[in-house]
PDB file of C-alpha atoms in Angstrom:
ATOM      1  CA  VAL A   1       5.714   8.583  15.450  1.00  0.00           C
ATOM      2  CA  ALA A   2       5.701   4.972  14.012  1.00  0.00           C
ATOM      3  CA  VAL A   3       9.694   5.191  13.507  1.00  0.00           C
ATOM      4  CA  LEU A   4      10.062   6.095  17.220  1.00  0.00           C
ATOM      5  CA  LEU A   5       7.865   3.284  18.310  1.00  0.00           C
ATOM      6  CA  LEU A   6       9.844   0.907  16.094  1.00  0.00           C
ATOM      7  CA  ALA A   7      13.051   2.282  17.364  1.00  0.00           C
ATOM      8  CA  ARG A   8      11.997   1.918  20.943  1.00  0.00           C
ATOM      9  CA  GLY A   9      10.433  -1.576  20.495  1.00  0.00           C
ATOM     10  CA  LEU A  10      12.701  -3.440  18.128  1.00  0.00           C
ATOM     11  CA  ALA A  11      16.364  -4.389  18.210  1.00  0.00           C
ATOM     12  CA  PRO A  12      18.515  -2.952  15.282  1.00  0.00           C
ATOM     13  CA  ALA A  13      18.255  -6.332  13.240  1.00  0.00           C
ATOM     14  CA  GLU A  14      14.536  -6.439  13.784  1.00  0.00           C
ATOM     15  CA  ARG A  15      14.159  -2.823  12.536  1.00  0.00           C
ATOM     16  CA  GLY A  16      16.280  -3.865   9.484  1.00  0.00           C
ATOM     17  CA  THR A  17      13.884  -6.720   8.549  1.00  0.00           C
ATOM     18  CA  ILE A  18      10.923  -4.266   8.990  1.00  0.00           C
ATOM     19  CA  ALA A  19      12.631  -1.774   6.561  1.00  0.00           C
ATOM     20  CA  PHE A  20      13.505  -4.645   4.355  1.00  0.00           C
ATOM     21  CA  ILE A  21       9.651  -5.804   4.291  1.00  0.00           C
ATOM     22  CA  THR A  22       8.224  -2.273   3.647  1.00  0.00           C
ATOM     23  CA  VAL A  23      10.965  -1.110   0.934  1.00  0.00           C
ATOM     24  CA  THR A  24      10.704  -4.527  -0.790  1.00  0.00           C
ATOM     25  CA  ALA A  25       6.744  -4.360  -0.845  1.00  0.00           C
ATOM     26  CA  GLN A  26       6.928  -0.749  -2.487  1.00  0.00           C
ATOM     27  CA  VAL A  27       9.470  -1.771  -5.008  1.00  0.00           C
ATOM     28  CA  VAL A  28       7.145  -4.667  -5.863  1.00  0.00           C
ATOM     29  CA  ALA A  29       4.059  -2.284  -6.100  1.00  0.00           C
ATOM     30  CA  ARG A  30       5.965   0.382  -8.204  1.00  0.00           C
ATOM     31  CA  LEU A  31       7.143  -2.561 -10.811  1.00  0.00           C
ATOM     32  CA  ALA A  32       3.499  -3.693 -10.826  1.00  0.00           C
ATOM     33  CA  GLY A  33       2.208  -0.263 -11.456  1.00  0.00           C
ATOM     34  CA  THR A  34       4.464   0.138 -14.675  1.00  0.00           C
ATOM     35  CA  GLY A  35       3.197   3.542 -14.795  1.00  0.00           C
ATOM     36  CA  THR A  36      -0.384   2.732 -14.782  1.00  0.00           C
ATOM     37  CA  PRO A  37      -1.262   5.055 -12.024  1.00  0.00           C
ATOM     38  CA  GLN A  38       0.101   8.311 -13.916  1.00  0.00           C
ATOM     39  CA  ALA A  39      -1.776   7.060 -17.053  1.00  0.00           C
ATOM     40  CA  THR A  40      -4.910   6.657 -15.205  1.00  0.00           C
ATOM     41  CA  ALA A  41      -4.411  10.038 -13.818  1.00  0.00           C
ATOM     42  CA  VAL A  42      -4.064  11.477 -17.206  1.00  0.00           C
ATOM     43  CA  LEU A  43      -6.754   9.711 -18.722  1.00  0.00           C
ATOM     44  CA  ALA A  44      -9.332  10.028 -15.991  1.00  0.00           C
ATOM     45  CA  ALA A  45      -8.607  14.052 -16.357  1.00  0.00           C
ATOM     46  CA  GLN A  46      -9.037  13.918 -20.161  1.00  0.00           C
ATOM     47  CA  ARG A  47     -11.892  11.446 -20.510  1.00  0.00           C
ATOM     48  CA  PRO A  48     -14.753  11.929 -17.906  1.00  0.00           C
ATOM     49  CA  LEU A  49     -17.156   9.477 -19.522  1.00  0.00           C
ATOM     50  CA  ASP A  50     -14.551   6.701 -19.276  1.00  0.00           C
ATOM     51  CA  ARG A  51     -13.920   7.015 -15.691  1.00  0.00           C
ATOM     52  CA  SER A  52     -15.600   3.771 -14.720  1.00  0.00           C
ATOM     53  CA  VAL A  53     -13.822   1.733 -17.015  1.00  0.00           C
ATOM     54  CA  LEU A  54     -10.565   3.407 -16.207  1.00  0.00           C
ATOM     55  CA  LEU A  55     -11.025   2.916 -12.405  1.00  0.00           C
ATOM     56  CA  ALA A  56     -11.689  -0.780 -12.871  1.00  0.00           C
ATOM     57  CA  ASN A  57      -8.940  -1.365 -15.263  1.00  0.00           C
ATOM     58  CA  ALA A  58      -6.486   0.171 -12.754  1.00  0.00           C
ATOM     59  CA  PHE A  59      -7.485  -1.656  -9.869  1.00  0.00           C
ATOM     60  CA  GLY A  60      -7.618  -4.745 -11.855  1.00  0.00           C
ATOM     61  CA  TYR A  61      -4.227  -4.357 -13.367  1.00  0.00           C
ATOM     62  CA  ALA A  62      -2.871  -3.280 -10.096  1.00  0.00           C
ATOM     63  CA  GLY A  63      -4.072  -6.296  -8.192  1.00  0.00           C
ATOM     64  CA  VAL A  64      -3.253  -8.835 -10.820  1.00  0.00           C
ATOM     65  CA  ALA A  65       0.399  -7.442 -11.524  1.00  0.00           C
ATOM     66  CA  ALA A  66       1.263  -6.728  -7.792  1.00  0.00           C
ATOM     67  CA  ALA A  67      -0.066 -10.389  -7.025  1.00  0.00           C
ATOM     68  CA  LEU A  68       2.222 -12.003  -9.815  1.00  0.00           C
ATOM     69  CA  ILE A  69       5.409  -9.948  -8.994  1.00  0.00           C
ATOM     70  CA  ALA A  70       4.824 -10.523  -5.375  1.00  0.00           C
ATOM     71  CA  VAL A  71       4.579 -14.158  -5.849  1.00  0.00           C
ATOM     72  CA  VAL A  72       7.939 -13.995  -7.779  1.00  0.00           C
ATOM     73  CA  ALA A  73       9.757 -11.830  -5.531  1.00  0.00           C
ATOM     74  CA  CYS A  74       8.720 -13.778  -2.381  1.00  0.00           C
ATOM     75  CA  GLY A  75       9.198 -17.161  -3.985  1.00  0.00           C
ATOM     76  CA  GLY A  76      12.797 -15.990  -5.022  1.00  0.00           C
ATOM     77  CA  LEU A  77      13.487 -14.646  -1.469  1.00  0.00           C
ATOM     78  CA  TRP A  78      12.081 -17.956   0.019  1.00  0.00           C
ATOM     79  CA  LEU A  79      14.174 -20.004  -2.507  1.00  0.00           C
ATOM     80  CA  LEU A  80      17.233 -18.011  -2.071  1.00  0.00           C
ATOM     81  CA  GLY A  81      16.972 -17.391   1.609  1.00  0.00           C
ATOM     82  CA  ASP A  82      20.646 -16.186   1.988  1.00  0.00           C
ATOM     83  CA  ILE A  83      19.716 -12.805   0.417  1.00  0.00           C
ATOM     84  CA  ALA A  84      16.894 -12.102   2.679  1.00  0.00           C
ATOM     85  CA  PRO A  85      17.393 -10.857   6.418  1.00  0.00           C
ATOM     86  CA  GLU A  86      17.603 -14.089   8.628  1.00  0.00           C
ATOM     87  CA  SER A  87      14.377 -13.237  10.684  1.00  0.00           C
ATOM     88  CA  LEU A  88      12.273 -13.130   7.416  1.00  0.00           C
ATOM     89  CA  GLY A  89      10.070 -16.277   7.670  1.00  0.00           C
ATOM     90  CA  SER A  90       6.991 -17.419   5.727  1.00  0.00           C
ATOM     91  CA  ILE A  91       4.600 -15.158   7.524  1.00  0.00           C
ATOM     92  CA  GLU A  92       6.719 -12.217   6.827  1.00  0.00           C
ATOM     93  CA  LEU A  93       6.793 -13.060   3.257  1.00  0.00           C
ATOM     94  CA  VAL A  94       3.072 -13.470   3.259  1.00  0.00           C
ATOM     95  CA  LEU A  95       2.664  -9.980   4.813  1.00  0.00           C
ATOM     96  CA  LEU A  96       5.198  -8.488   2.352  1.00  0.00           C
ATOM     97  CA  ALA A  97       3.065  -9.800  -0.572  1.00  0.00           C
ATOM     98  CA  LEU A  98      -0.078  -8.678   0.776  1.00  0.00           C
ATOM     99  CA  GLY A  99       1.408  -5.232   1.689  1.00  0.00           C
ATOM    100  CA  ALA A 100       2.686  -4.882  -1.975  1.00  0.00           C
ATOM    101  CA  LEU A 101      -0.651  -5.630  -3.075  1.00  0.00           C
ATOM    102  CA  ALA A 102      -2.192  -3.032  -0.908  1.00  0.00           C
ATOM    103  CA  VAL A 103       0.414  -0.401  -2.115  1.00  0.00           C
ATOM    104  CA  ALA A 104      -0.339  -1.034  -5.622  1.00  0.00           C
ATOM    105  CA  LEU A 105      -4.055  -1.017  -5.282  1.00  0.00           C
ATOM    106  CA  SER A 106      -3.613   2.206  -3.541  1.00  0.00           C
ATOM    107  CA  GLU A 107      -1.484   3.786  -5.914  1.00  0.00           C
ATOM    108  CA  ALA A 108      -3.985   3.184  -8.570  1.00  0.00           C
ATOM    109  CA  GLY A 109      -6.814   4.689  -6.278  1.00  0.00           C
ATOM    110  CA  TYR A 110      -4.412   7.791  -5.699  1.00  0.00           C
ATOM    111  CA  GLY A 111      -3.899   7.974  -9.572  1.00  0.00           C
ATOM    112  CA  PHE A 112      -7.737   7.990 -10.375  1.00  0.00           C
ATOM    113  CA  LEU A 113      -8.544  10.535  -7.660  1.00  0.00           C
ATOM    114  CA  LEU A 114      -5.787  12.819  -8.877  1.00  0.00           C
ATOM    115  CA  GLY A 115      -7.024  12.718 -12.244  1.00  0.00           C
ATOM    116  CA  CYS A 116     -10.626  13.499 -11.118  1.00  0.00           C
ATOM    117  CA  SER A 117      -9.131  16.556  -9.173  1.00  0.00           C
ATOM    118  CA  ARG A 118     -10.417  15.073  -6.058  1.00  0.00           C
ATOM    119  CA  PHE A 119      -7.103  16.425  -4.243  1.00  0.00           C
ATOM    120  CA  ARG A 120      -8.889  16.774  -0.880  1.00  0.00           C
ATOM    121  CA  GLN A 121     -10.117  13.042  -0.609  1.00  0.00           C
ATOM    122  CA  GLN A 122      -6.557  11.954  -1.682  1.00  0.00           C
ATOM    123  CA  MET A 123      -4.872  14.140   0.763  1.00  0.00           C
ATOM    124  CA  MET A 124      -7.116  13.072   3.648  1.00  0.00           C
ATOM    125  CA  ILE A 125      -6.491   9.476   2.831  1.00  0.00           C
ATOM    126  CA  GLN A 126      -2.758   9.794   2.412  1.00  0.00           C
ATOM    127  CA  MET A 127      -2.763  11.561   5.696  1.00  0.00           C
ATOM    128  CA  THR A 128      -4.850   9.223   7.552  1.00  0.00           C
ATOM    129  CA  VAL A 129      -2.790   5.942   6.628  1.00  0.00           C
ATOM    130  CA  PRO A 130       0.592   6.790   8.450  1.00  0.00           C
ATOM    131  CA  TRP A 131      -1.514   7.641  11.635  1.00  0.00           C
ATOM    132  CA  VAL A 132      -3.290   4.440  11.320  1.00  0.00           C
ATOM    133  CA  TYR A 133       0.049   2.707  11.280  1.00  0.00           C
ATOM    134  CA  ALA A 134       1.252   4.791  14.261  1.00  0.00           C
ATOM    135  CA  ALA A 135      -1.973   3.991  16.354  1.00  0.00           C
ATOM    136  CA  LEU A 136      -1.660   0.412  15.504  1.00  0.00           C
ATOM    137  CA  LEU A 137       2.054   0.358  16.404  1.00  0.00           C
ATOM    138  CA  GLY A 138       1.265   2.336  19.697  1.00  0.00           C
ATOM    139  CA  ALA A 139      -1.229  -0.130  20.818  1.00  0.00           C
ATOM    140  CA  LEU A 140       1.082  -3.115  20.213  1.00  0.00           C
ATOM    141  CA  TYR A 141       3.891  -1.314  21.973  1.00  0.00           C
ATOM    142  CA  ALA A 142       1.724  -0.565  24.916  1.00  0.00           C
ATOM    143  CA  GLY A 143       0.179  -3.821  24.950  1.00  0.00           C
ATOM    144  CA  PRO A 144       1.524  -7.239  24.074  1.00  0.00           C
ATOM    145  CA  GLY A 145       5.033  -5.537  22.552  1.00  0.00           C
ATOM    146  CA  LEU A 146       6.324  -5.431  19.210  1.00  0.00           C
ATOM    147  CA  THR A 147       7.893  -8.200  17.255  1.00  0.00           C
ATOM    148  CA  ILE A 148       8.874  -8.299  13.525  1.00  0.00           C
ATOM    149  CA  GLY A 149       5.614 -10.533  12.546  1.00  0.00           C
ATOM    150  CA  ARG A 150       3.419  -7.912  14.720  1.00  0.00           C
ATOM    151  CA  ALA A 151       5.109  -4.885  13.183  1.00  0.00           C
ATOM    152  CA  ALA A 152       4.741  -6.335   9.727  1.00  0.00           C
ATOM    153  CA  LEU A 153       0.910  -7.339  10.208  1.00  0.00           C
ATOM    154  CA  VAL A 154       0.416  -3.708  11.421  1.00  0.00           C
ATOM    155  CA  TRP A 155       2.091  -2.097   8.424  1.00  0.00           C
ATOM    156  CA  THR A 156       0.408  -4.401   6.127  1.00  0.00           C
ATOM    157  CA  ALA A 157      -3.115  -3.798   7.875  1.00  0.00           C
ATOM    158  CA  ALA A 158      -2.356  -0.025   7.574  1.00  0.00           C
ATOM    159  CA  MET A 159      -1.665  -0.149   3.838  1.00  0.00           C
ATOM    160  CA  GLY A 160      -4.832  -2.082   3.487  1.00  0.00           C
ATOM    161  CA  SER A 161      -6.817   0.693   5.369  1.00  0.00           C
ATOM    162  CA  GLY A 162      -5.669   3.035   2.574  1.00  0.00           C
ATOM    163  CA  VAL A 163      -7.392   0.631   0.139  1.00  0.00           C
ATOM    164  CA  ALA A 164     -10.393   0.447   2.201  1.00  0.00           C
ATOM    165  CA  LEU A 165     -10.669   4.089   2.162  1.00  0.00           C
ATOM    166  CA  LEU A 166      -9.524   4.818  -1.319  1.00  0.00           C
ATOM    167  CA  ALA A 167     -12.134   2.233  -3.017  1.00  0.00           C
ATOM    168  CA  PRO A 168     -15.250   3.807  -1.710  1.00  0.00           C
ATOM    169  CA  ALA A 169     -14.050   7.447  -2.057  1.00  0.00           C
ATOM    170  CA  CYS A 170     -13.484   6.714  -5.864  1.00  0.00           C
ATOM    171  CA  LEU A 171     -16.815   4.654  -6.127  1.00  0.00           C
ATOM    172  CA  TYR A 172     -18.603   7.563  -4.342  1.00  0.00           C
ATOM    173  CA  PHE A 173     -17.162   9.984  -6.896  1.00  0.00           C
ATOM    174  CA  LEU A 174     -18.222   7.847  -9.727  1.00  0.00           C
ATOM    175  CA  ALA A 175     -21.999   7.353  -8.468  1.00  0.00           C
ATOM    176  CA  GLY A 176     -22.333  11.079  -8.123  1.00  0.00           C
ATOM    177  CA  GLU A 177     -20.822  11.802 -11.718  1.00  0.00           C
ATOM    178  CA  GLU A 178     -22.786   9.201 -13.605  1.00  0.00           C
ATOM    179  CA  PRO A 179     -25.197  10.574 -16.085  1.00  0.00           C
TER     180      PRO A 179
END
């Protein structure tokens, strides 16, 4: 649904810029993770008594690493403006960095829930985030219209909604599990 709204609301070059922002943010998040979400899943499954520490470390590492790599990536794109799409401005770079942070934190949370065998919670959140994105895009499409900045803001907000749903789900699980 979101792709159809983007296709109808943005010109081809603008769609390319949105694709660049979302893919670059996901690559930055993947680089920041360096296998930490997968390791968190394995250790959370093997060490139930250490889950609080694992969750804190996973979120902490993901946040710091994603922020550092995002600053380097966005700084490089800003300094070497020729390699980025023309319509990628300062606001879009900030949204790219925030999106990368949200994706990295989400991956950390997903890894934790996976390791704790909380498949339903993980699935429900993973199902919700794309629909939040589509709903927000639809509201923009029906209202003031889509621009690169608005579409990037909505994508970043949708990724942030994943973190907003994951963090309480993880903490709620821990609260019920503590001895």
